[in-house]
Amino acid sequence: MLRQRSSKVAAAILASSVVIAGLMPVAAVADSGNPEPVDDAVIADLVASAESVAVGASTPIDAARPAIQSDGDAATVSLQSSDLQVKLGSSSEAVVSEAGQYALAEDSSVTYAVSYPAEGSTRFTAVFESPTAEAPHWTFEEGTQLLLLDDGSVSVSDGEEFLGGIDAPWAVDADGRSLPTHYEVSGSTLTQIVDTSGATFPVVADPTVNFYGPYIQVHLNRHESITAVSGYAACAAILSKSPVPFAKALQIACGAVTAIGSAQLVAGKCISIHYVVGVGGPAGVWWPWIRNC
C-alpha cells in the first residue's frame, strides 16, 4: 500500500481525514431515507469540495488518473509509486467509471473515488449518501498488518518492514459541525466509522497516502518489546540504552508503545519504531509498528 517495494528508503505516511461534503445543494441526496443516484460529475464536484475543506486544495484537474480494476471481482487499485493493491469496499459488482481527475467505483451503497493529488500520493475517497449506507472500508492486500494506536492513528507494515501510517480521522457535516469518528481494524481491512446522527449528507471519507524519506528505524528484540509495553518508564529506559542516537529522541513514542499492550505481541511479534526525518516539523514523525521476530 504504501511504498515502492524495491526501495528500502521510501516510506509512506498514510494521512487520513473525513469531511462531509455539503458545499453545494444536492437535491438528489437531500432525502437520506431514499436517495436518488448521483451522477459522476456531481460526485467529482463533491469530492473536490471536500478535499478543499479537508486539506486546503482539491486534486489538480490535470493530475494523472488512477486505474481501478474490476474484472468480475471486487474493485482494486494500485497506490501511486507502489505495487501494493487496495480493495475498495466489498461488492464484487462495482461499476467503474471516470470523472475528471477521479476514478470511481460505485459499490452497493458507497461510491469510492481514487485520485493522485501529487507525485507519490494516492487519495482514497468514499461518498455515502444515507445513514443506512455500509461503513466505507479499504482492504489492503494479504500480508499487510494494521496496528491501531492509542491516538486513533494506524501504523501499517507487512510484518517485515514498515509501510506507512494512517493519521487519526476527523469529520464535519455540511453545516460545518464536527462529527465523532474513528477507525476500526480487522486484519488488513480499515473501516471508517462516523457518527452521522443529525448530519447532513452526503459524507465523504478520504485517507491520503504519501511517500517520504529518509527514515530511521529502531527494532526491539522480544524481551525488550515485552518490557517496553509494561510502562512508559520501562520503554524510555530501553531506548536510552540504544546505540542508535535517534532512539533517545524516540522516547516520546513510548506513550503509544505502552498502549499497544502485550496481547499484540503474541505469536512471536516484536515492536519497531519508524522515524521519518524532516516531516511534520523539525522533530519529524514516528510510528510504532509490529514486526515478525
Coordinates of C-alpha atoms in Angstrom, one line a residue:
M1 CA 0.0 0.0 0.0
L2 CA 2.5 2.4 0.8
R3 CA 5.8 2.4 -0.8
Q4 CA 7.9 1.2 -3.7
R5 CA 8.7 -2.4 -2.8
S6 CA 12.1 -2.1 -4.5
S7 CA 13.3 0.8 -2.2
K8 CA 14.3 0.4 1.4
V9 CA 14.4 4.2 1.7
A10 CA 11.0 5.2 0.6
A11 CA 8.4 5.3 3.4
A12 CA 4.7 6.0 3.3
I13 CA 2.7 8.2 5.6
L14 CA -1.0 7.5 5.2
A15 CA -2.7 10.6 6.3
S16 CA -6.5 10.4 6.8
S17 CA -9.3 12.9 7.1
V18 CA -13.0 12.7 6.9
V19 CA -15.4 15.5 5.9
I20 CA -19.0 15.8 5.0
A21 CA -19.2 17.3 1.5
G22 CA -22.3 19.6 1.5
L23 CA -20.7 22.7 0.0
M24 CA -23.3 22.8 -2.7
P25 CA -27.1 22.0 -2.8
V26 CA -27.6 18.4 -4.0
A27 CA -31.4 17.8 -4.2
A28 CA -30.8 14.3 -5.4
V29 CA -29.4 13.3 -2.0
A30 CA -31.4 15.6 0.3
D31 CA -33.8 12.8 1.2
S32 CA -31.4 10.5 3.1
G33 CA -34.2 7.9 3.6
N34 CA -34.5 7.2 -0.1
P35 CA -31.7 9.0 -2.0
E36 CA -31.6 9.1 -5.8
P37 CA -28.4 8.1 -7.6
V38 CA -25.9 10.9 -8.0
D39 CA -24.1 11.1 -11.4
D40 CA -20.4 11.0 -11.8
A41 CA -19.9 14.7 -12.4
V42 CA -21.7 15.6 -9.1
I43 CA -19.6 13.0 -7.2
A44 CA -16.5 14.6 -8.6
D45 CA -17.6 18.1 -7.5
L46 CA -18.5 16.8 -4.1
V47 CA -15.1 15.1 -3.7
A48 CA -13.2 18.2 -4.9
S49 CA -15.2 20.4 -2.5
A50 CA -14.5 18.0 0.4
E51 CA -10.8 17.9 -0.4
S52 CA -10.6 21.7 -0.3
V53 CA -12.2 21.7 3.2
A54 CA -10.1 18.8 4.5
V55 CA -6.6 19.6 3.1
G56 CA -6.9 23.1 1.6
A57 CA -6.9 22.1 -2.1
S58 CA -8.5 19.6 -4.4
T59 CA -6.7 17.1 -6.6
P60 CA -5.4 19.1 -9.6
I61 CA -7.6 18.7 -12.6
D62 CA -4.6 17.7 -14.8
A63 CA -3.4 15.0 -12.3
A64 CA -2.9 11.5 -13.7
R65 CA -6.0 9.4 -13.1
P66 CA -5.7 6.0 -11.3
A67 CA -6.8 2.9 -13.0
I68 CA -9.4 0.9 -11.0
Q69 CA -9.5 -2.8 -11.9
S70 CA -12.8 -4.7 -11.7
D71 CA -13.0 -7.8 -13.8
G72 CA -15.9 -9.6 -12.4
D73 CA -14.3 -9.2 -9.0
A74 CA -14.0 -6.5 -6.3
A75 CA -12.7 -3.1 -7.4
T76 CA -9.0 -2.7 -6.7
V77 CA -6.4 -0.1 -7.3
S78 CA -2.6 0.2 -7.0
L79 CA -1.1 3.0 -4.9
Q80 CA 0.9 5.7 -6.7
S81 CA 4.6 4.6 -7.0
S82 CA 3.8 1.2 -5.5
D83 CA 2.6 -2.2 -6.5
L84 CA 0.5 -2.6 -3.3
Q85 CA -3.2 -3.3 -4.1
V86 CA -6.1 -1.9 -2.1
K87 CA -9.6 -3.3 -2.4
L88 CA -12.4 -0.7 -2.4
G89 CA -15.4 -1.7 -0.3
S90 CA -16.8 -5.2 -0.5
S91 CA -19.0 -5.5 -3.6
S92 CA -18.0 -7.9 -6.4
E93 CA -20.1 -6.0 -8.9
A94 CA -18.8 -2.4 -8.5
V95 CA -19.5 -0.2 -11.5
V96 CA -16.2 1.5 -12.6
S97 CA -16.2 4.9 -14.3
E98 CA -14.3 8.2 -14.5
A99 CA -15.0 11.8 -13.8
G100 CA -12.3 14.4 -14.3
Q101 CA -9.3 13.6 -12.2
Y102 CA -11.1 10.8 -10.3
A103 CA -11.5 7.1 -10.9
L104 CA -14.8 5.9 -9.5
A105 CA -16.2 2.6 -8.3
E106 CA -19.9 2.5 -7.4
D107 CA -20.4 -0.1 -4.7
S108 CA -23.9 -1.2 -3.4
S109 CA -24.2 1.8 -1.1
V110 CA -20.9 3.7 -1.3
T111 CA -19.2 5.4 -4.2
Y112 CA -15.4 5.1 -4.0
A113 CA -13.1 7.6 -5.7
V114 CA -9.4 7.5 -6.1
S115 CA -7.0 10.2 -7.2
Y116 CA -3.3 11.1 -7.3
P117 CA -3.2 14.6 -5.8
A118 CA 0.6 14.9 -6.0
E119 CA 3.6 12.9 -7.1
G120 CA 3.9 9.8 -4.9
S121 CA 0.4 10.4 -3.3
T122 CA -2.8 8.5 -3.5
R123 CA -6.1 9.8 -2.1
F124 CA -9.0 7.4 -1.3
T125 CA -12.4 8.9 -1.0
A126 CA -15.7 7.2 -0.1
V127 CA -19.0 9.1 -0.7
F128 CA -22.1 7.7 1.1
E129 CA -25.5 9.3 0.9
S130 CA -27.6 7.9 3.8
P131 CA -27.2 6.7 7.4
T132 CA -28.0 3.2 6.2
A133 CA -25.0 3.0 3.9
E134 CA -22.3 0.5 4.6
A135 CA -19.4 2.0 6.5
P136 CA -16.6 2.8 4.0
H137 CA -13.7 0.5 4.2
W138 CA -10.5 -0.3 2.4
T139 CA -8.8 -3.7 2.4
F140 CA -5.0 -3.9 1.8
E141 CA -3.5 -6.9 0.1
E142 CA -2.9 -10.1 2.1
G143 CA 0.0 -9.9 4.5
T144 CA -0.5 -6.2 5.3
Q145 CA -0.7 -5.6 9.0
L146 CA -2.7 -2.7 10.5
L147 CA -2.0 -1.6 14.1
L148 CA -4.5 0.8 15.7
L149 CA -2.7 3.1 18.1
D150 CA -4.0 4.9 21.1
D151 CA -4.4 8.3 19.4
G152 CA -6.6 6.8 16.7
S153 CA -3.9 6.6 14.1
V154 CA -2.9 3.3 12.4
S155 CA 0.6 2.0 11.6
V156 CA 1.0 -0.2 8.6
S157 CA 3.6 -2.9 7.9
D158 CA 4.0 -6.2 6.1
G159 CA 5.4 -7.9 9.1
E160 CA 8.9 -7.4 7.9
E161 CA 9.1 -3.7 7.0
F162 CA 7.2 -0.5 7.9
L163 CA 4.9 0.6 5.1
G164 CA 3.2 3.7 6.4
G165 CA 1.0 5.4 8.9
I166 CA -2.7 6.5 8.9
D167 CA -3.5 9.6 10.8
A168 CA -6.4 9.7 13.2
P169 CA -9.6 10.7 11.3
W170 CA -11.9 13.7 11.8
A171 CA -15.3 14.6 10.4
V172 CA -17.6 17.6 9.9
D173 CA -21.1 17.8 8.4
A174 CA -22.4 20.0 5.7
D175 CA -23.2 22.7 8.2
G176 CA -19.6 22.7 9.5
R177 CA -20.4 20.7 12.6
S178 CA -17.7 18.2 13.7
L179 CA -18.8 14.6 13.9
P180 CA -17.4 11.8 16.1
T181 CA -15.4 9.4 14.0
H182 CA -12.8 6.6 14.5
Y183 CA -11.2 3.7 12.7
E184 CA -11.8 0.1 13.3
V185 CA -9.3 -2.5 12.1
S186 CA -9.9 -6.1 11.3
G187 CA -7.0 -8.0 9.8
S188 CA -5.9 -5.9 6.8
T189 CA -9.2 -4.0 6.5
L190 CA -9.5 -0.4 7.6
T191 CA -13.1 0.8 8.3
Q192 CA -14.0 4.4 8.9
I193 CA -16.8 4.9 11.4
V194 CA -18.6 8.2 11.5
D195 CA -21.5 9.1 13.9
T196 CA -23.9 10.7 11.5
S197 CA -26.7 11.4 14.0
G198 CA -28.3 14.6 12.8
A199 CA -25.8 15.1 10.0
T200 CA -26.4 16.4 6.5
F201 CA -25.5 14.1 3.7
P202 CA -23.5 13.1 1.6
V203 CA -20.5 12.0 3.7
V204 CA -17.0 11.9 2.2
A205 CA -14.1 10.0 3.8
D206 CA -10.7 10.4 2.4
P207 CA -7.4 8.8 3.5
T208 CA -4.3 10.0 1.6
V209 CA -1.1 8.1 1.0
N210 CA 2.2 9.9 0.8
F211 CA 5.8 8.8 0.3
Y212 CA 8.7 10.2 2.4
G213 CA 12.3 9.6 3.3
P214 CA 14.9 9.3 4.6
Y215 CA 14.0 7.4 7.7
I216 CA 15.5 5.7 10.7
Q217 CA 14.2 2.6 12.5
V218 CA 14.7 1.2 15.9
H219 CA 14.0 -2.5 16.4
L220 CA 13.4 -4.0 19.8
N221 CA 14.0 -7.7 20.4
R222 CA 11.4 -10.0 22.0
H223 CA 12.5 -9.3 25.6
E224 CA 12.8 -5.5 25.0
S225 CA 9.4 -5.5 23.4
I226 CA 7.6 -7.2 26.3
T227 CA 9.4 -4.9 28.7
A228 CA 8.6 -1.7 26.7
V229 CA 4.8 -2.3 26.7
S230 CA 4.8 -2.7 30.5
G231 CA 5.1 1.1 31.1
Y232 CA 6.5 4.4 29.9
A233 CA 9.5 4.4 32.2
A234 CA 10.5 0.9 31.1
C235 CA 10.2 1.8 27.4
A236 CA 12.2 5.0 27.9
A237 CA 14.9 3.2 29.8
I238 CA 15.3 0.7 26.9
L239 CA 15.5 3.4 24.3
S240 CA 18.0 5.4 26.4
K241 CA 20.4 2.5 26.2
S242 CA 20.3 2.1 22.5
P243 CA 23.5 2.7 20.5
V244 CA 21.3 4.5 17.9
P245 CA 21.4 8.2 18.7
F246 CA 17.9 8.9 17.4
A247 CA 16.5 6.2 19.7
K248 CA 16.8 8.5 22.7
A249 CA 14.7 11.1 20.8
L250 CA 12.1 8.5 20.2
Q251 CA 11.3 8.2 23.9
I252 CA 8.4 10.4 23.0
A253 CA 6.9 7.4 21.2
C254 CA 6.7 5.4 24.4
G255 CA 3.2 6.5 25.2
A256 CA 2.0 4.9 22.1
V257 CA 4.2 1.9 22.6
T258 CA 2.9 1.1 26.1
A259 CA -0.7 1.4 24.8
I260 CA 0.0 -1.4 22.3
G261 CA -0.2 -4.0 25.1
S262 CA 1.2 -7.5 25.5
A263 CA -1.7 -9.0 23.6
Q264 CA -0.4 -7.6 20.4
L265 CA 2.9 -9.4 20.9
V266 CA 1.6 -13.0 20.7
A267 CA 3.0 -15.4 18.1
G268 CA 6.5 -14.1 18.1
K269 CA 5.8 -10.4 17.4
C270 CA 8.2 -7.6 18.3
I271 CA 8.0 -3.8 18.3
S272 CA 9.8 -1.4 16.0
I273 CA 9.7 2.4 15.8
H274 CA 9.9 4.1 12.4
Y275 CA 11.1 7.7 12.3
V276 CA 10.6 9.9 9.3
V277 CA 13.2 12.7 9.2
G278 CA 12.1 16.3 8.3
V279 CA 8.4 15.6 8.1
G280 CA 5.9 17.2 10.5
G281 CA 8.4 19.9 11.6
P282 CA 12.0 19.7 13.0
A283 CA 11.1 16.7 15.2
G284 CA 9.9 14.6 12.3
V285 CA 7.2 12.0 12.8
W286 CA 7.4 8.5 14.3
W287 CA 5.3 5.4 14.0
P288 CA 5.4 2.3 16.3
W289 CA 4.7 -0.9 14.3
I290 CA 4.7 -4.7 14.9
R291 CA 7.1 -7.0 13.1
N292 CA 7.7 -10.7 13.0
C293 CA 10.8 -11.6 15.1

